[in-house]
PDB file of C-alpha atoms in Angstrom:
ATOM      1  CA  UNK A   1      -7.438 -29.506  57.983  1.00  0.00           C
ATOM      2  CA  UNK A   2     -10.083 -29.256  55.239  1.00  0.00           C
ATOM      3  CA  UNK A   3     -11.341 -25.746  55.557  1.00  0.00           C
ATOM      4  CA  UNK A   4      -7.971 -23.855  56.043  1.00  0.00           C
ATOM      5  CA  UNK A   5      -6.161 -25.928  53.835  1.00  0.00           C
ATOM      6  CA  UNK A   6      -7.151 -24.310  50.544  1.00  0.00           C
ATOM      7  CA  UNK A   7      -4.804 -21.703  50.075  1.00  0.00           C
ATOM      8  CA  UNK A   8      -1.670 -24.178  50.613  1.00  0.00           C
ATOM      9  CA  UNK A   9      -3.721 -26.179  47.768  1.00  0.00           C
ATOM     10  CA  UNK A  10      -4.770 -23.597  45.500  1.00  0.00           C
ATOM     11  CA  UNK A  11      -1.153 -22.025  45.546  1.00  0.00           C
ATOM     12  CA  UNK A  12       0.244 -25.266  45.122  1.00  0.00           C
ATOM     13  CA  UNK A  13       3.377 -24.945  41.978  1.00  0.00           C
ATOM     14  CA  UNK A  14       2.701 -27.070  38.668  1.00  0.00           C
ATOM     15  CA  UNK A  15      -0.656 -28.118  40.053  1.00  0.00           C
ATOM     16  CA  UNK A  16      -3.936 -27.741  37.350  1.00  0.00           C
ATOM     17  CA  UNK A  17      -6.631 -29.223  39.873  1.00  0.00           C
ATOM     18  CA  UNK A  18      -7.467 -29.869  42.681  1.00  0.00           C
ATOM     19  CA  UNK A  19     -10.515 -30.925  44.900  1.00  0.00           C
ATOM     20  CA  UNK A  20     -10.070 -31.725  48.711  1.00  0.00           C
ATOM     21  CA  UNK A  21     -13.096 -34.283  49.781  1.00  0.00           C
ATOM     22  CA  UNK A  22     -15.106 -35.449  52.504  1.00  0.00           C
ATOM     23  CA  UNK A  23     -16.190 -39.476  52.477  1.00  0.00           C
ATOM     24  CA  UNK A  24     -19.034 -41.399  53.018  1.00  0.00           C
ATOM     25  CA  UNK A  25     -19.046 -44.979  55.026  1.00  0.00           C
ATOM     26  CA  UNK A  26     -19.081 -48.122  53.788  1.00  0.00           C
ATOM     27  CA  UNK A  27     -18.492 -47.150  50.303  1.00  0.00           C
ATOM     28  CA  UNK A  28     -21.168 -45.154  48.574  1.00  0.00           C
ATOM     29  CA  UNK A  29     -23.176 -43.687  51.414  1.00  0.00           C
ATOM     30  CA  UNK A  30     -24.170 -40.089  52.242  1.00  0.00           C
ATOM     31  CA  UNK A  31     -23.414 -40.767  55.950  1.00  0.00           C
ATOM     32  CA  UNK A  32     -20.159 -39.575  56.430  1.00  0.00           C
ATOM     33  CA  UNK A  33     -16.677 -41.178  57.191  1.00  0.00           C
ATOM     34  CA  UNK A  34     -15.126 -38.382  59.933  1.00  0.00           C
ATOM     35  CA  UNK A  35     -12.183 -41.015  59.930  1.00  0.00           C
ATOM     36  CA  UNK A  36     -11.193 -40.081  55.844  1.00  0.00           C
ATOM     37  CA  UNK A  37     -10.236 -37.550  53.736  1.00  0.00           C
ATOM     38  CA  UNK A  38      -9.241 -37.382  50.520  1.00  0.00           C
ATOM     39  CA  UNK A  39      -7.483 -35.344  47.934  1.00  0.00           C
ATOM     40  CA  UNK A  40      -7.809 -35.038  44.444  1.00  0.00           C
ATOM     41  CA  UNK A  41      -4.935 -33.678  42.109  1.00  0.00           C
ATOM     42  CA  UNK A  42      -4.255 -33.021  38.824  1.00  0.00           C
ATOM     43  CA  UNK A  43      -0.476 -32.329  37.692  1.00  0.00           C
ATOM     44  CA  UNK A  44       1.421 -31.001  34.953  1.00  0.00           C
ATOM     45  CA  UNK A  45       4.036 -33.047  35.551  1.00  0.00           C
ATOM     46  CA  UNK A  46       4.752 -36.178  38.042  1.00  0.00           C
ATOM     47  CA  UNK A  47       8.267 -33.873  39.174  1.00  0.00           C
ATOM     48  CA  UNK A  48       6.067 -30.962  40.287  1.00  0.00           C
ATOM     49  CA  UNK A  49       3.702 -34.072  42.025  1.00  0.00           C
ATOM     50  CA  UNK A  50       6.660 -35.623  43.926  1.00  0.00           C
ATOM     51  CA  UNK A  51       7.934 -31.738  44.783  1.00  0.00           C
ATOM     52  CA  UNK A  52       4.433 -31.015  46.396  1.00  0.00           C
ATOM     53  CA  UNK A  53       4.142 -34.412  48.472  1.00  0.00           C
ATOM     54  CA  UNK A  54       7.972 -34.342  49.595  1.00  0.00           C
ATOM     55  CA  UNK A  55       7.774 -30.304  50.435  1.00  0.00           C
ATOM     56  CA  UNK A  56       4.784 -29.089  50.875  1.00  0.00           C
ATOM     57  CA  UNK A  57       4.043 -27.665  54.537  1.00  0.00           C
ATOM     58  CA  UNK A  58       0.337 -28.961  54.631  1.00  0.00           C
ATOM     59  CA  UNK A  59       1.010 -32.406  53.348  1.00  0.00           C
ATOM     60  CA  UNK A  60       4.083 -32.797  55.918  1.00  0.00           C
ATOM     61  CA  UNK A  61       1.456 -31.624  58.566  1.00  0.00           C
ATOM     62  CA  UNK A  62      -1.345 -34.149  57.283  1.00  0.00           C
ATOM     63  CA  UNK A  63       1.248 -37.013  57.847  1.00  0.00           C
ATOM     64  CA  UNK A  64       2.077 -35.876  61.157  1.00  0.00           C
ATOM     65  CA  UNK A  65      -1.871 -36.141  62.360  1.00  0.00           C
ATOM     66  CA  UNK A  66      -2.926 -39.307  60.021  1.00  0.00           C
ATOM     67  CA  UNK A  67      -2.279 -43.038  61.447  1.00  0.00           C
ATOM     68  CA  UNK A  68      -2.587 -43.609  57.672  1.00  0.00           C
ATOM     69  CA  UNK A  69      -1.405 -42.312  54.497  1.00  0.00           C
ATOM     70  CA  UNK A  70      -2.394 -43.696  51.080  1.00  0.00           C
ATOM     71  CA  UNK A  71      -1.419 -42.095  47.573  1.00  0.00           C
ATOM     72  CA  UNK A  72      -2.394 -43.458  43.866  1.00  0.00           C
ATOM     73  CA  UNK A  73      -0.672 -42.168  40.935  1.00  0.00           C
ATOM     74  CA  UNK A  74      -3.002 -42.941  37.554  1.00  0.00           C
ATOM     75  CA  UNK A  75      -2.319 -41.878  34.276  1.00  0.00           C
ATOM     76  CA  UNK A  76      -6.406 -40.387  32.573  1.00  0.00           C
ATOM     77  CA  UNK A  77      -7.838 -43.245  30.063  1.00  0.00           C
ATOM     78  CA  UNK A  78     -10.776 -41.312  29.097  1.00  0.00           C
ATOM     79  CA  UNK A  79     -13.034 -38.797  30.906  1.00  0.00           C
ATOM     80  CA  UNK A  80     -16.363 -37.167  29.568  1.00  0.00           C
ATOM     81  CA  UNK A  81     -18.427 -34.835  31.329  1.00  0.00           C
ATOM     82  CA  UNK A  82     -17.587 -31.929  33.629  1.00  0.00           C
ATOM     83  CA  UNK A  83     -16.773 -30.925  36.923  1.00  0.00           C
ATOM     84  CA  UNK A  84     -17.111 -27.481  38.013  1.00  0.00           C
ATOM     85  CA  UNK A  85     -18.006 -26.248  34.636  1.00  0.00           C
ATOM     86  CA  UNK A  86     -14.655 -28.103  33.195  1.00  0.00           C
ATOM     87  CA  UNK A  87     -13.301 -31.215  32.537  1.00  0.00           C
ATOM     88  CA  UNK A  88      -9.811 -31.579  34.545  1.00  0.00           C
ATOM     89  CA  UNK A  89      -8.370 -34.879  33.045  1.00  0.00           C
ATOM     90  CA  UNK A  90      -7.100 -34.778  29.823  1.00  0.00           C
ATOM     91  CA  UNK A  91      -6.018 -38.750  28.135  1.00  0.00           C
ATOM     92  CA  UNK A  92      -2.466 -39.244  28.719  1.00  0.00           C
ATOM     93  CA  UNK A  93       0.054 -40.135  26.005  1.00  0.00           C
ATOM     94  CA  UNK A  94       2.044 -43.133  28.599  1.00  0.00           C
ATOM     95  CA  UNK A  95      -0.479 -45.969  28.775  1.00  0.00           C
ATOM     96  CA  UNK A  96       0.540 -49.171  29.010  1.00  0.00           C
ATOM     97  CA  UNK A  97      -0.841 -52.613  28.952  1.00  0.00           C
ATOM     98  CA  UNK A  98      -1.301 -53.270  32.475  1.00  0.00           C
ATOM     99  CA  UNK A  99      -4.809 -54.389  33.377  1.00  0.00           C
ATOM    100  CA  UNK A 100      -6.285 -52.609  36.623  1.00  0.00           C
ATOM    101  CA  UNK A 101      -8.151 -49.824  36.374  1.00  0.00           C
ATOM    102  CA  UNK A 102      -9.279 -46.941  38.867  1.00  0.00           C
ATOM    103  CA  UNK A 103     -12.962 -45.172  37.898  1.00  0.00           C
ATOM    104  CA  UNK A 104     -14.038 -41.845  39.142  1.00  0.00           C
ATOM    105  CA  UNK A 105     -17.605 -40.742  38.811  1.00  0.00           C
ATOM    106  CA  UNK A 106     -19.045 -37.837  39.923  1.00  0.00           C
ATOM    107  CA  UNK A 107     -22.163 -35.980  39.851  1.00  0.00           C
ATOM    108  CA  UNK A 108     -23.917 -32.746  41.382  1.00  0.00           C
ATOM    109  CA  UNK A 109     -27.931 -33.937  41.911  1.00  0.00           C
ATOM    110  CA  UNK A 110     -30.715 -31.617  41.739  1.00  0.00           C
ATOM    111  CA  UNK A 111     -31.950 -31.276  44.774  1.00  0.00           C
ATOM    112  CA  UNK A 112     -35.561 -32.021  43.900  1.00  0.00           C
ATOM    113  CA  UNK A 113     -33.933 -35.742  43.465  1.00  0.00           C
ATOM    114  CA  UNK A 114     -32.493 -35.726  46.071  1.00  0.00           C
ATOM    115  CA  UNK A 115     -34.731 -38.300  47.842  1.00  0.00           C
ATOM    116  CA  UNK A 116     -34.871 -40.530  44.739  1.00  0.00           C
ATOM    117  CA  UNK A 117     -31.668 -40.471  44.462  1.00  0.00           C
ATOM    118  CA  UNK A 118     -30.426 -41.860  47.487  1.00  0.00           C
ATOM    119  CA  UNK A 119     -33.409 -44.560  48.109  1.00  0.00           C
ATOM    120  CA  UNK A 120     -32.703 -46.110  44.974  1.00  0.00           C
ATOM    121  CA  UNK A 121     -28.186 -45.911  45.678  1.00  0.00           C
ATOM    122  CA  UNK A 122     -28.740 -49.163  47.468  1.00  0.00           C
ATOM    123  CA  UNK A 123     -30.486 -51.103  44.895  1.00  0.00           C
ATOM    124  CA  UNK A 124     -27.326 -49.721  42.294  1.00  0.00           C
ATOM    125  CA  UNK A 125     -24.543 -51.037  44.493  1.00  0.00           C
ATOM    126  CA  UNK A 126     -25.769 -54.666  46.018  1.00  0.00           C
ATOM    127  CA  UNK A 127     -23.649 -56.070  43.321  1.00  0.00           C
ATOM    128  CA  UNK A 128     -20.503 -54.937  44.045  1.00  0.00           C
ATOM    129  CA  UNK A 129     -20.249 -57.138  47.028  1.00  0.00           C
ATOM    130  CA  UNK A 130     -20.349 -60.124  45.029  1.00  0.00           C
ATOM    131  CA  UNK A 131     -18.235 -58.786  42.316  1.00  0.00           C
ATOM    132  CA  UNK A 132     -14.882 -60.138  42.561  1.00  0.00           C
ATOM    133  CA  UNK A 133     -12.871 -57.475  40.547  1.00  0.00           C
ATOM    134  CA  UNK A 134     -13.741 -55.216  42.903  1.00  0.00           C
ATOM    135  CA  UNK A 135     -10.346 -54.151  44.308  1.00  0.00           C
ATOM    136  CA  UNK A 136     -11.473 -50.854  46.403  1.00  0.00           C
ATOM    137  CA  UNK A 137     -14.749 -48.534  46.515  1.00  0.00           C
ATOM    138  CA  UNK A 138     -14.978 -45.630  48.462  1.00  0.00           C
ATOM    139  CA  UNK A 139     -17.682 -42.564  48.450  1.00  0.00           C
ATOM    140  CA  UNK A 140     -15.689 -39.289  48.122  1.00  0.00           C
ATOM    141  CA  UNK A 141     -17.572 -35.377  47.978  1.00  0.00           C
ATOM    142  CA  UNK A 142     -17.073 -32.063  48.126  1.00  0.00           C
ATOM    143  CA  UNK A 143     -20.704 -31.316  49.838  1.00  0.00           C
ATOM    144  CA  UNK A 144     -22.453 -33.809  51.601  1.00  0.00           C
ATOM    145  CA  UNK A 145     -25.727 -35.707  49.767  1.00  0.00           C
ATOM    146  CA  UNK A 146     -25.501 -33.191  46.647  1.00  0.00           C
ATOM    147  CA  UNK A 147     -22.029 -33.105  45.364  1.00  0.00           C
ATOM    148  CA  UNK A 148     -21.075 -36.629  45.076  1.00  0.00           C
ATOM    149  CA  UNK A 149     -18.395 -38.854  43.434  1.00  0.00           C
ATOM    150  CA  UNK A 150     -16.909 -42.880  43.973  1.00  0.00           C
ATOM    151  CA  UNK A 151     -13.732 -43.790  43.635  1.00  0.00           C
ATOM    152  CA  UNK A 152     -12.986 -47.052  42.735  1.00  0.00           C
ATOM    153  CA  UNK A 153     -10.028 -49.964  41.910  1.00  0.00           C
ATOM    154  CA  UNK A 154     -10.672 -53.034  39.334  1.00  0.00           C
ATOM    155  CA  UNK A 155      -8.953 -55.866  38.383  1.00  0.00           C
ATOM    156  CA  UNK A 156      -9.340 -55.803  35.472  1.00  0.00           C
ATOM    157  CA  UNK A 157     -11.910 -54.191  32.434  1.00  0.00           C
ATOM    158  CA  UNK A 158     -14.278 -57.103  31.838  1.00  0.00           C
ATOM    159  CA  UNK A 159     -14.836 -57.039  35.871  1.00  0.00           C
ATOM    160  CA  UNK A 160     -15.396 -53.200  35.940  1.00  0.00           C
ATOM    161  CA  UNK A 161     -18.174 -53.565  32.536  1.00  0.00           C
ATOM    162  CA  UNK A 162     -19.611 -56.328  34.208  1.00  0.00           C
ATOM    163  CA  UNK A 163     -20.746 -53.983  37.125  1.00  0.00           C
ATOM    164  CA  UNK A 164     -21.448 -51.203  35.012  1.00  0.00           C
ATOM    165  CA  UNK A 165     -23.552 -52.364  32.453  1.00  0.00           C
ATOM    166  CA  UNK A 166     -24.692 -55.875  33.352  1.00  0.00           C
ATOM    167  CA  UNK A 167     -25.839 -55.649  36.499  1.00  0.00           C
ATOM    168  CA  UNK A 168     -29.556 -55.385  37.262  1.00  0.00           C
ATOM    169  CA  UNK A 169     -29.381 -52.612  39.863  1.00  0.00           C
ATOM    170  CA  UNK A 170     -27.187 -50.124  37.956  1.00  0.00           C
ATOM    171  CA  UNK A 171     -28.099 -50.727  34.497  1.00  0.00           C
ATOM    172  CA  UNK A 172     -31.568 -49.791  35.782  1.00  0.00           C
ATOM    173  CA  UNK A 173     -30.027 -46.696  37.720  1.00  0.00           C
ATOM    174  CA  UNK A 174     -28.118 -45.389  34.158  1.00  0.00           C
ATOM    175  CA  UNK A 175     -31.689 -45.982  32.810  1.00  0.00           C
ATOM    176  CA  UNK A 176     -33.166 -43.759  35.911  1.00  0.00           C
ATOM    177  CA  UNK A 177     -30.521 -40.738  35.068  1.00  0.00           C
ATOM    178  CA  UNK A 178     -31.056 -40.669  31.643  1.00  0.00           C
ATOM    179  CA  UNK A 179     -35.067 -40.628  32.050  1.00  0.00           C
ATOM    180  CA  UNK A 180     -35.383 -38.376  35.466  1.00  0.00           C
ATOM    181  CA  UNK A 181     -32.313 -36.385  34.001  1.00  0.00           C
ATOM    182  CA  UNK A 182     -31.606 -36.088  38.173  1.00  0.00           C
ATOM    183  CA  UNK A 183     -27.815 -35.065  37.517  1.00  0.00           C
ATOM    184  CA  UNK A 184     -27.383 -31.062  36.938  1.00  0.00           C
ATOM    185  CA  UNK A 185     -23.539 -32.001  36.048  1.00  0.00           C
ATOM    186  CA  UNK A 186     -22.056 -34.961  35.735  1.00  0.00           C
ATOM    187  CA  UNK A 187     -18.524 -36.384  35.100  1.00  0.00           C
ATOM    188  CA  UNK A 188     -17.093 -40.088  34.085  1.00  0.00           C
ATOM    189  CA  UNK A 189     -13.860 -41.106  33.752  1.00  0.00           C
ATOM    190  CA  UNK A 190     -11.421 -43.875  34.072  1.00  0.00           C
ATOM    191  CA  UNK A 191      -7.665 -43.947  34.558  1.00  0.00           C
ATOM    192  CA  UNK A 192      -4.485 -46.603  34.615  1.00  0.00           C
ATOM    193  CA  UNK A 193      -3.398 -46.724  37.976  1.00  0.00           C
ATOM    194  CA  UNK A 194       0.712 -46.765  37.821  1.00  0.00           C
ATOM    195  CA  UNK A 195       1.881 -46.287  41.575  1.00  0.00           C
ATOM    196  CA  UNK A 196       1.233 -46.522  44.657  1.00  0.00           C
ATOM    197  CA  UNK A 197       2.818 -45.361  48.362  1.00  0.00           C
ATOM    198  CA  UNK A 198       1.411 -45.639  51.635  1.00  0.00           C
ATOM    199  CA  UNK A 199      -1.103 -48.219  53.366  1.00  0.00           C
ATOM    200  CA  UNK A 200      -4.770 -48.649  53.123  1.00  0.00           C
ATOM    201  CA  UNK A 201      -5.654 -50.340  56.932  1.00  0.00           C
ATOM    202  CA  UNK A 202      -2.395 -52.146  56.811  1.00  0.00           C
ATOM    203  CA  UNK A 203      -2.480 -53.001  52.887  1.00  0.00           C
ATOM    204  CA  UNK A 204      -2.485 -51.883  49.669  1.00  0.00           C
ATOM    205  CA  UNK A 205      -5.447 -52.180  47.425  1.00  0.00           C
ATOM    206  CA  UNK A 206      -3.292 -52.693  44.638  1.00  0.00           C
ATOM    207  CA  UNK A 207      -1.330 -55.637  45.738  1.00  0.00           C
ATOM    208  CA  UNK A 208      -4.766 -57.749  45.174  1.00  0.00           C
ATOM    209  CA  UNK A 209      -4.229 -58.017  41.821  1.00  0.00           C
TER     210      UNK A 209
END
């Protein structure tokens, strides 16, 4: 479903990007979910979006095998960095005022940090538990332990800058990349999160709010 699926992705009409991704348990961890997948898409348009997940053959046969299905549609805020040599989300022109906000981060470590890098993950995440804008976390990648990203859902903006650059563990792991330089590519970016279908173990992250 992951390794034969790329030509029904890569062909797929009005479609700029796309990234189909492994995840890791419990949120950030390099131990592997065999229970998730994701899929990561960039569109030109939300027609040619709802034309793929309505017609497409592969997503029709990913329903058919999943006990759940959960979709996010999110509108790009600001993204710097790259991915694969490129940076895929451009800032869209329909923003609104509403307040959540979904964060995607995503790096490619050099594998002489790779050690480092994972002893000190723990240390950069305790405080999410106790952070209550924390809507939804989840580790996503494209190869496991090297190519790694997080996906995550926030109530609001204060709740996601409180994590990000007042708390102890990841200020000091921001302060680790940027001595160690332990990233060989490295993408941030943050996006309005606009609609939602599906459930997420019965729910919808979104419905927190």
């Amino acid at each position: 479903m992951m390794q034969f699926a790329q030509a029904a992705f890569s062909n797929a009409k009005g479609q700029e990007f796309y990234k189909l991704l492994g995840t890791g348990r419990d949120g950030f961890d390099p131990k592997p979910d065999f229970g998730v997948y994701a899929v990561l898409q960039v569109w030109k348009s939300e027609e040619a979006a709802n034309d793929f997940f309505n017609n497409a053959r592969i997503i029709k046969k990913y329903r058919k095998k999943a006990a759940e299905c959960y979709q996010i549609f999110m509108r790009n805020i600001a993204a710097r960095g790259k991915w694969d040599g490129q940076n895929p989300f451009r800032k869209s022109d329909d923003l609104d005022d509403t307040l959540t906000y979904a964060v995607i981060t995503r790096a490619t470590i050099k594998i002489r940090f790779l050690l480092r890098f994972w002893g000190f993950v723990p240390k950069s995440q305790q405080d999410l538990k106790t952070n209550t804008g924390l809507l939804f976390t989840k580790g996503i990648g494209e190869i496991p332990f090297k190519n790694m990203a997080t996906f995550s859902l926030w109530k609001d903006l204060d709740s996601l800058n409180k994590f990000a650059y007042q708390t102890e563990g990841h200020v000091k792991a921001i302060g680790k990349t940027r001595e160690l330089g332990w990233y060989s590519e490295e993408l941030f970016s943050r996006f309005q999160p606009y609609r939602s279908s599906g459930s997420w173990f019965g729910g919808n992250p979104l419905e927190k709010v």
